[in-house]
Amino acid sequence: MTRYWLMKSEPEVYGLDHLRAERRDHWDGVRNYQARNMMRDQMKKGDLAFFYHSNCKEPGVVGIMKIVREGYPDHTAFDPESKYYDPKSDPENPRWYMVDVQYVRRLKRPIGLRELRAYANAELRDLPLLRRGNRLSIMPVTPDQWTFILDLERAPPPTAGD
DNA sequence: GCCAACGTTGGC
DNA sequence: GCCAACGTTGGC
């Protein structure tokens, strides 16, 4: 069973173009327990994920990637030179995990957070992204939500005033 | 750059 | 185990 996810990244740090250039990369630097648990325990090879640009001018879903390696220790936590270094994690007892992802495609047009919000009380009611104060950088997406968002891709982009 | 919301830390 | 202080996230 394919599962679906949404994963946030700041485009200035690591955007969809970075992944497209690499084709495949590890999703490192996640330092939140809920997000870690999902990568360590729930993500499976073949799962699909939306690539979401956060903390930028036009936050929103911009692309699709595939999980190609299941959870394994995030080695950046072991490296004192890394900005993701965590002295409380070590190879004997790793605290943080990551998965490997592969670039699939860019969306025909970005689906902005503002556009998604228009369905916050309807089709996307339960999408954690739209819940107040949500800070999860990785979250599950139901098959219905996945299909709904992909259908938006084919619709004309919203114009001002929508 | 501001700041609301949330997670984590650490004293007690 | 409580909770105040602090740090981080992320939209605006």
PDB file of C-alpha atoms (C1' of nucleotides) in Angstrom:
ATOM      1  CA  MET A   1       0.000   0.000   0.000  1.00  0.00           C
ATOM      2  CA  THR A   2       1.397   3.290  -1.038  1.00  0.00           C
ATOM      3  CA  ARG A   3       1.235   5.963   1.559  1.00  0.00           C
ATOM      4  CA  TYR A   4       1.441   9.673   1.005  1.00  0.00           C
ATOM      5  CA  TRP A   5       3.325  12.392   2.831  1.00  0.00           C
ATOM      6  CA  LEU A   6       4.121  16.063   2.815  1.00  0.00           C
ATOM      7  CA  MET A   7       7.661  17.136   3.621  1.00  0.00           C
ATOM      8  CA  LYS A   8       8.730  20.714   4.216  1.00  0.00           C
ATOM      9  CA  SER A   9      12.015  22.287   3.308  1.00  0.00           C
ATOM     10  CA  GLU A  10      13.216  25.838   3.039  1.00  0.00           C
ATOM     11  CA  PRO A  11      14.079  26.499  -0.605  1.00  0.00           C
ATOM     12  CA  GLU A  12      17.003  28.697   0.409  1.00  0.00           C
ATOM     13  CA  VAL A  13      18.476  25.763   2.289  1.00  0.00           C
ATOM     14  CA  TYR A  14      17.333  22.847   0.160  1.00  0.00           C
ATOM     15  CA  GLY A  15      14.665  23.337  -2.475  1.00  0.00           C
ATOM     16  CA  LEU A  16      13.105  21.187  -5.180  1.00  0.00           C
ATOM     17  CA  ASP A  17      15.810  22.274  -7.622  1.00  0.00           C
ATOM     18  CA  HIS A  18      18.472  20.860  -5.319  1.00  0.00           C
ATOM     19  CA  LEU A  19      16.778  17.490  -5.303  1.00  0.00           C
ATOM     20  CA  ARG A  20      16.214  17.572  -9.041  1.00  0.00           C
ATOM     21  CA  ALA A  21      19.937  18.160  -9.547  1.00  0.00           C
ATOM     22  CA  GLU A  22      20.873  15.357  -7.160  1.00  0.00           C
ATOM     23  CA  ARG A  23      18.104  13.067  -8.442  1.00  0.00           C
ATOM     24  CA  ARG A  24      18.257  11.252  -5.117  1.00  0.00           C
ATOM     25  CA  ASP A  25      19.296  12.418  -1.671  1.00  0.00           C
ATOM     26  CA  HIS A  26      18.895  11.822   2.032  1.00  0.00           C
ATOM     27  CA  TRP A  27      16.387  13.889   3.989  1.00  0.00           C
ATOM     28  CA  ASP A  28      18.594  14.909   6.869  1.00  0.00           C
ATOM     29  CA  GLY A  29      18.362  17.443   9.653  1.00  0.00           C
ATOM     30  CA  VAL A  30      14.929  16.571  11.019  1.00  0.00           C
ATOM     31  CA  ARG A  31      15.100  17.227  14.749  1.00  0.00           C
ATOM     32  CA  ASN A  32      11.536  16.760  15.856  1.00  0.00           C
ATOM     33  CA  TYR A  33      10.386  13.544  17.487  1.00  0.00           C
ATOM     34  CA  GLN A  34       7.033  13.236  15.769  1.00  0.00           C
ATOM     35  CA  ALA A  35       8.602  13.747  12.363  1.00  0.00           C
ATOM     36  CA  ARG A  36      11.396  11.349  13.258  1.00  0.00           C
ATOM     37  CA  ASN A  37       8.956   8.647  14.264  1.00  0.00           C
ATOM     38  CA  MET A  38       7.207   8.881  10.933  1.00  0.00           C
ATOM     39  CA  MET A  39      10.468   8.515   9.034  1.00  0.00           C
ATOM     40  CA  ARG A  40      11.749   5.747  11.263  1.00  0.00           C
ATOM     41  CA  ASP A  41       8.572   3.696  11.645  1.00  0.00           C
ATOM     42  CA  GLN A  42       6.023   4.491   8.983  1.00  0.00           C
ATOM     43  CA  MET A  43       7.572   5.585   5.713  1.00  0.00           C
ATOM     44  CA  LYS A  44       7.971   2.746   3.280  1.00  0.00           C
ATOM     45  CA  LYS A  45       9.861   2.326   0.060  1.00  0.00           C
ATOM     46  CA  GLY A  46       7.643   3.455  -2.797  1.00  0.00           C
ATOM     47  CA  ASP A  47       5.654   5.956  -0.748  1.00  0.00           C
ATOM     48  CA  LEU A  48       5.129   9.295  -2.453  1.00  0.00           C
ATOM     49  CA  ALA A  49       5.587  12.719  -0.892  1.00  0.00           C
ATOM     50  CA  PHE A  50       4.812  16.297  -1.745  1.00  0.00           C
ATOM     51  CA  PHE A  51       7.830  18.582  -1.641  1.00  0.00           C
ATOM     52  CA  TYR A  52       6.690  21.702   0.214  1.00  0.00           C
ATOM     53  CA  HIS A  53       8.593  24.985   0.239  1.00  0.00           C
ATOM     54  CA  SER A  54       8.409  26.647   3.635  1.00  0.00           C
ATOM     55  CA  ASN A  55       9.637  29.871   5.180  1.00  0.00           C
ATOM     56  CA  CYS A  56       9.807  31.652   1.845  1.00  0.00           C
ATOM     57  CA  LYS A  57       7.938  34.180  -0.248  1.00  0.00           C
ATOM     58  CA  GLU A  58       5.521  31.711  -1.832  1.00  0.00           C
ATOM     59  CA  PRO A  59       5.076  28.779   0.538  1.00  0.00           C
ATOM     60  CA  GLY A  60       3.357  25.791  -1.027  1.00  0.00           C
ATOM     61  CA  VAL A  61       3.565  22.394  -2.658  1.00  0.00           C
ATOM     62  CA  VAL A  62       5.956  22.455  -5.607  1.00  0.00           C
ATOM     63  CA  GLY A  63       6.811  18.873  -6.509  1.00  0.00           C
ATOM     64  CA  ILE A  64       6.622  15.159  -5.932  1.00  0.00           C
ATOM     65  CA  MET A  65       9.262  12.736  -4.700  1.00  0.00           C
ATOM     66  CA  LYS A  66       9.419   9.069  -3.849  1.00  0.00           C
ATOM     67  CA  ILE A  67      10.763   7.327  -0.765  1.00  0.00           C
ATOM     68  CA  VAL A  68      13.567   5.058  -1.966  1.00  0.00           C
ATOM     69  CA  ARG A  69      15.184   4.052   1.326  1.00  0.00           C
ATOM     70  CA  GLU A  70      13.436   3.508   4.637  1.00  0.00           C
ATOM     71  CA  GLY A  71      14.473   5.057   7.930  1.00  0.00           C
ATOM     72  CA  TYR A  72      18.112   4.824   9.001  1.00  0.00           C
ATOM     73  CA  PRO A  73      20.265   6.883  11.385  1.00  0.00           C
ATOM     74  CA  ASP A  74      20.877  10.507  10.431  1.00  0.00           C
ATOM     75  CA  HIS A  75      24.668  10.689  10.423  1.00  0.00           C
ATOM     76  CA  THR A  76      24.728  14.483  10.430  1.00  0.00           C
ATOM     77  CA  ALA A  77      23.815  14.252  14.126  1.00  0.00           C
ATOM     78  CA  PHE A  78      27.188  12.586  14.771  1.00  0.00           C
ATOM     79  CA  ASP A  79      29.260  15.235  13.036  1.00  0.00           C
ATOM     80  CA  PRO A  80      30.426  18.108  15.254  1.00  0.00           C
ATOM     81  CA  GLU A  81      31.037  20.178  12.133  1.00  0.00           C
ATOM     82  CA  SER A  82      27.433  19.851  11.003  1.00  0.00           C
ATOM     83  CA  LYS A  83      24.813  22.403  11.889  1.00  0.00           C
ATOM     84  CA  TYR A  84      22.594  19.433  12.663  1.00  0.00           C
ATOM     85  CA  TYR A  85      25.057  18.030  15.192  1.00  0.00           C
ATOM     86  CA  ASP A  86      23.448  16.619  18.327  1.00  0.00           C
ATOM     87  CA  PRO A  87      25.884  15.416  21.019  1.00  0.00           C
ATOM     88  CA  LYS A  88      23.088  13.346  22.533  1.00  0.00           C
ATOM     89  CA  SER A  89      22.944  11.151  19.452  1.00  0.00           C
ATOM     90  CA  ASP A  90      25.675   8.643  18.706  1.00  0.00           C
ATOM     91  CA  PRO A  91      26.045   5.668  16.352  1.00  0.00           C
ATOM     92  CA  GLU A  92      25.537   3.204  19.199  1.00  0.00           C
ATOM     93  CA  ASN A  93      22.234   4.777  20.085  1.00  0.00           C
ATOM     94  CA  PRO A  94      21.058   7.081  17.304  1.00  0.00           C
ATOM     95  CA  ARG A  95      18.441   9.611  18.222  1.00  0.00           C
ATOM     96  CA  TRP A  96      17.628  10.950  14.743  1.00  0.00           C
ATOM     97  CA  TYR A  97      16.639   9.178  11.568  1.00  0.00           C
ATOM     98  CA  MET A  98      16.258  10.026   7.911  1.00  0.00           C
ATOM     99  CA  VAL A  99      15.009   8.474   4.682  1.00  0.00           C
ATOM    100  CA  ASP A 100      16.263   8.696   1.123  1.00  0.00           C
ATOM    101  CA  VAL A 101      14.065  10.378  -1.440  1.00  0.00           C
ATOM    102  CA  GLN A 102      14.116  10.494  -5.216  1.00  0.00           C
ATOM    103  CA  TYR A 103      12.977  13.343  -7.416  1.00  0.00           C
ATOM    104  CA  VAL A 104       9.859  12.464  -9.359  1.00  0.00           C
ATOM    105  CA  ARG A 105       8.612  15.680 -10.924  1.00  0.00           C
ATOM    106  CA  ARG A 106       7.801  19.307 -10.485  1.00  0.00           C
ATOM    107  CA  LEU A 107       4.121  20.244 -10.378  1.00  0.00           C
ATOM    108  CA  LYS A 108       2.831  22.010 -13.461  1.00  0.00           C
ATOM    109  CA  ARG A 109       2.255  24.954 -11.177  1.00  0.00           C
ATOM    110  CA  PRO A 110       2.923  25.500  -7.470  1.00  0.00           C
ATOM    111  CA  ILE A 111      -0.069  24.983  -5.218  1.00  0.00           C
ATOM    112  CA  GLY A 112       0.315  27.779  -2.688  1.00  0.00           C
ATOM    113  CA  LEU A 113      -0.511  27.584   0.965  1.00  0.00           C
ATOM    114  CA  ARG A 114      -3.081  30.318   0.396  1.00  0.00           C
ATOM    115  CA  GLU A 115      -4.782  28.228  -2.240  1.00  0.00           C
ATOM    116  CA  LEU A 116      -4.772  25.153  -0.004  1.00  0.00           C
ATOM    117  CA  ARG A 117      -6.308  27.180   2.802  1.00  0.00           C
ATOM    118  CA  ALA A 118      -9.370  27.773   0.680  1.00  0.00           C
ATOM    119  CA  TYR A 119     -10.260  24.118   1.354  1.00  0.00           C
ATOM    120  CA  ALA A 120      -9.333  24.134   5.057  1.00  0.00           C
ATOM    121  CA  ASN A 121     -12.966  23.619   6.006  1.00  0.00           C
ATOM    122  CA  ALA A 122     -13.738  21.195   3.215  1.00  0.00           C
ATOM    123  CA  GLU A 123     -11.643  18.612   1.392  1.00  0.00           C
ATOM    124  CA  LEU A 124      -8.454  19.482   3.279  1.00  0.00           C
ATOM    125  CA  ARG A 125     -10.130  19.818   6.661  1.00  0.00           C
ATOM    126  CA  ASP A 126      -7.833  17.304   8.341  1.00  0.00           C
ATOM    127  CA  LEU A 127      -4.579  18.176   6.639  1.00  0.00           C
ATOM    128  CA  PRO A 128      -2.182  18.969   9.508  1.00  0.00           C
ATOM    129  CA  LEU A 129      -0.517  21.652   7.418  1.00  0.00           C
ATOM    130  CA  LEU A 130      -3.633  23.795   7.656  1.00  0.00           C
ATOM    131  CA  ARG A 131      -4.213  23.355  11.346  1.00  0.00           C
ATOM    132  CA  ARG A 132      -3.518  26.307  13.504  1.00  0.00           C
ATOM    133  CA  GLY A 133      -0.034  26.463  14.941  1.00  0.00           C
ATOM    134  CA  ASN A 134       1.048  23.319  13.164  1.00  0.00           C
ATOM    135  CA  ARG A 135       4.818  22.982  13.036  1.00  0.00           C
ATOM    136  CA  LEU A 136       5.328  19.457  11.800  1.00  0.00           C
ATOM    137  CA  SER A 137       7.884  19.322   9.005  1.00  0.00           C
ATOM    138  CA  ILE A 138       6.687  15.889   7.910  1.00  0.00           C
ATOM    139  CA  MET A 139       3.066  14.840   7.901  1.00  0.00           C
ATOM    140  CA  PRO A 140       0.846  12.134   6.484  1.00  0.00           C
ATOM    141  CA  VAL A 141      -1.492  12.912   3.594  1.00  0.00           C
ATOM    142  CA  THR A 142      -4.519  10.715   3.012  1.00  0.00           C
ATOM    143  CA  PRO A 143      -5.124   9.236  -0.460  1.00  0.00           C
ATOM    144  CA  ASP A 144      -8.146  11.516  -0.822  1.00  0.00           C
ATOM    145  CA  GLN A 145      -6.149  14.591   0.102  1.00  0.00           C
ATOM    146  CA  TRP A 146      -3.377  13.546  -2.266  1.00  0.00           C
ATOM    147  CA  THR A 147      -5.770  13.154  -5.166  1.00  0.00           C
ATOM    148  CA  PHE A 148      -7.532  16.385  -4.352  1.00  0.00           C
ATOM    149  CA  ILE A 149      -4.327  18.418  -4.315  1.00  0.00           C
ATOM    150  CA  LEU A 150      -3.126  16.826  -7.542  1.00  0.00           C
ATOM    151  CA  ASP A 151      -6.434  17.719  -9.157  1.00  0.00           C
ATOM    152  CA  LEU A 152      -5.819  21.346  -8.226  1.00  0.00           C
ATOM    153  CA  GLU A 153      -2.663  21.184 -10.305  1.00  0.00           C
ATOM    154  CA  ARG A 154      -4.735  20.844 -13.475  1.00  0.00           C
ATOM    155  CA  ALA A 155      -7.086  23.652 -12.598  1.00  0.00           C
ATOM    156  CA  PRO A 156      -6.242  27.173 -13.703  1.00  0.00           C
ATOM    157  CA  PRO A 157      -4.224  29.064 -11.096  1.00  0.00           C
ATOM    158  CA  PRO A 158      -6.336  31.164  -8.762  1.00  0.00           C
ATOM    159  CA  THR A 159      -6.513  34.828  -9.596  1.00  0.00           C
ATOM    160  CA  ALA A 160      -6.498  37.671  -7.115  1.00  0.00           C
ATOM    161  CA  GLY A 161      -9.803  37.884  -5.345  1.00  0.00           C
ATOM    162  CA  ASP A 162     -10.515  34.172  -5.412  1.00  0.00           C
TER     163      ASP A 162
ATOM    164  C1'  DG B   1      11.850  41.616  11.011  1.00  0.00           C
ATOM    165  C1'  DC B   2       7.854  40.498  13.840  1.00  0.00           C
ATOM    166  C1'  DC B   3       5.565  37.469  16.580  1.00  0.00           C
ATOM    167  C1'  DA B   4       2.219  33.555  17.659  1.00  0.00           C
ATOM    168  C1'  DA B   5       2.415  28.961  18.620  1.00  0.00           C
ATOM    169  C1'  DC B   6       4.626  25.247  19.924  1.00  0.00           C
ATOM    170  C1'  DG B   7       8.525  22.023  21.696  1.00  0.00           C
ATOM    171  C1'  DT B   8      12.307  21.449  24.859  1.00  0.00           C
ATOM    172  C1'  DT B   9      14.964  22.229  28.904  1.00  0.00           C
ATOM    173  C1'  DG B  10      15.976  22.281  33.548  1.00  0.00           C
ATOM    174  C1'  DG B  11      15.215  23.942  38.379  1.00  0.00           C
ATOM    175  C1'  DC B  12      12.555  22.732  42.046  1.00  0.00           C
TER     176       DC B  12
ATOM    177  C1'  DG C   1       5.890  15.938  37.564  1.00  0.00           C
ATOM    178  C1'  DC C   2       5.124  20.932  37.194  1.00  0.00           C
ATOM    179  C1'  DC C   3       5.934  24.928  34.756  1.00  0.00           C
ATOM    180  C1'  DA C   4       8.648  29.157  33.554  1.00  0.00           C
ATOM    181  C1'  DA C   5      12.094  30.367  30.472  1.00  0.00           C
ATOM    182  C1'  DC C   6      13.971  29.802  26.340  1.00  0.00           C
ATOM    183  C1'  DG C   7      14.587  28.359  21.409  1.00  0.00           C
ATOM    184  C1'  DT C   8      12.545  27.305  16.951  1.00  0.00           C
ATOM    185  C1'  DT C   9       9.255  27.290  13.235  1.00  0.00           C
ATOM    186  C1'  DG C  10       7.252  29.543   9.703  1.00  0.00           C
ATOM    187  C1'  DG C  11       3.566  32.708   7.880  1.00  0.00           C
ATOM    188  C1'  DC C  12       3.062  37.295   7.125  1.00  0.00           C
TER     189       DC C  12
END
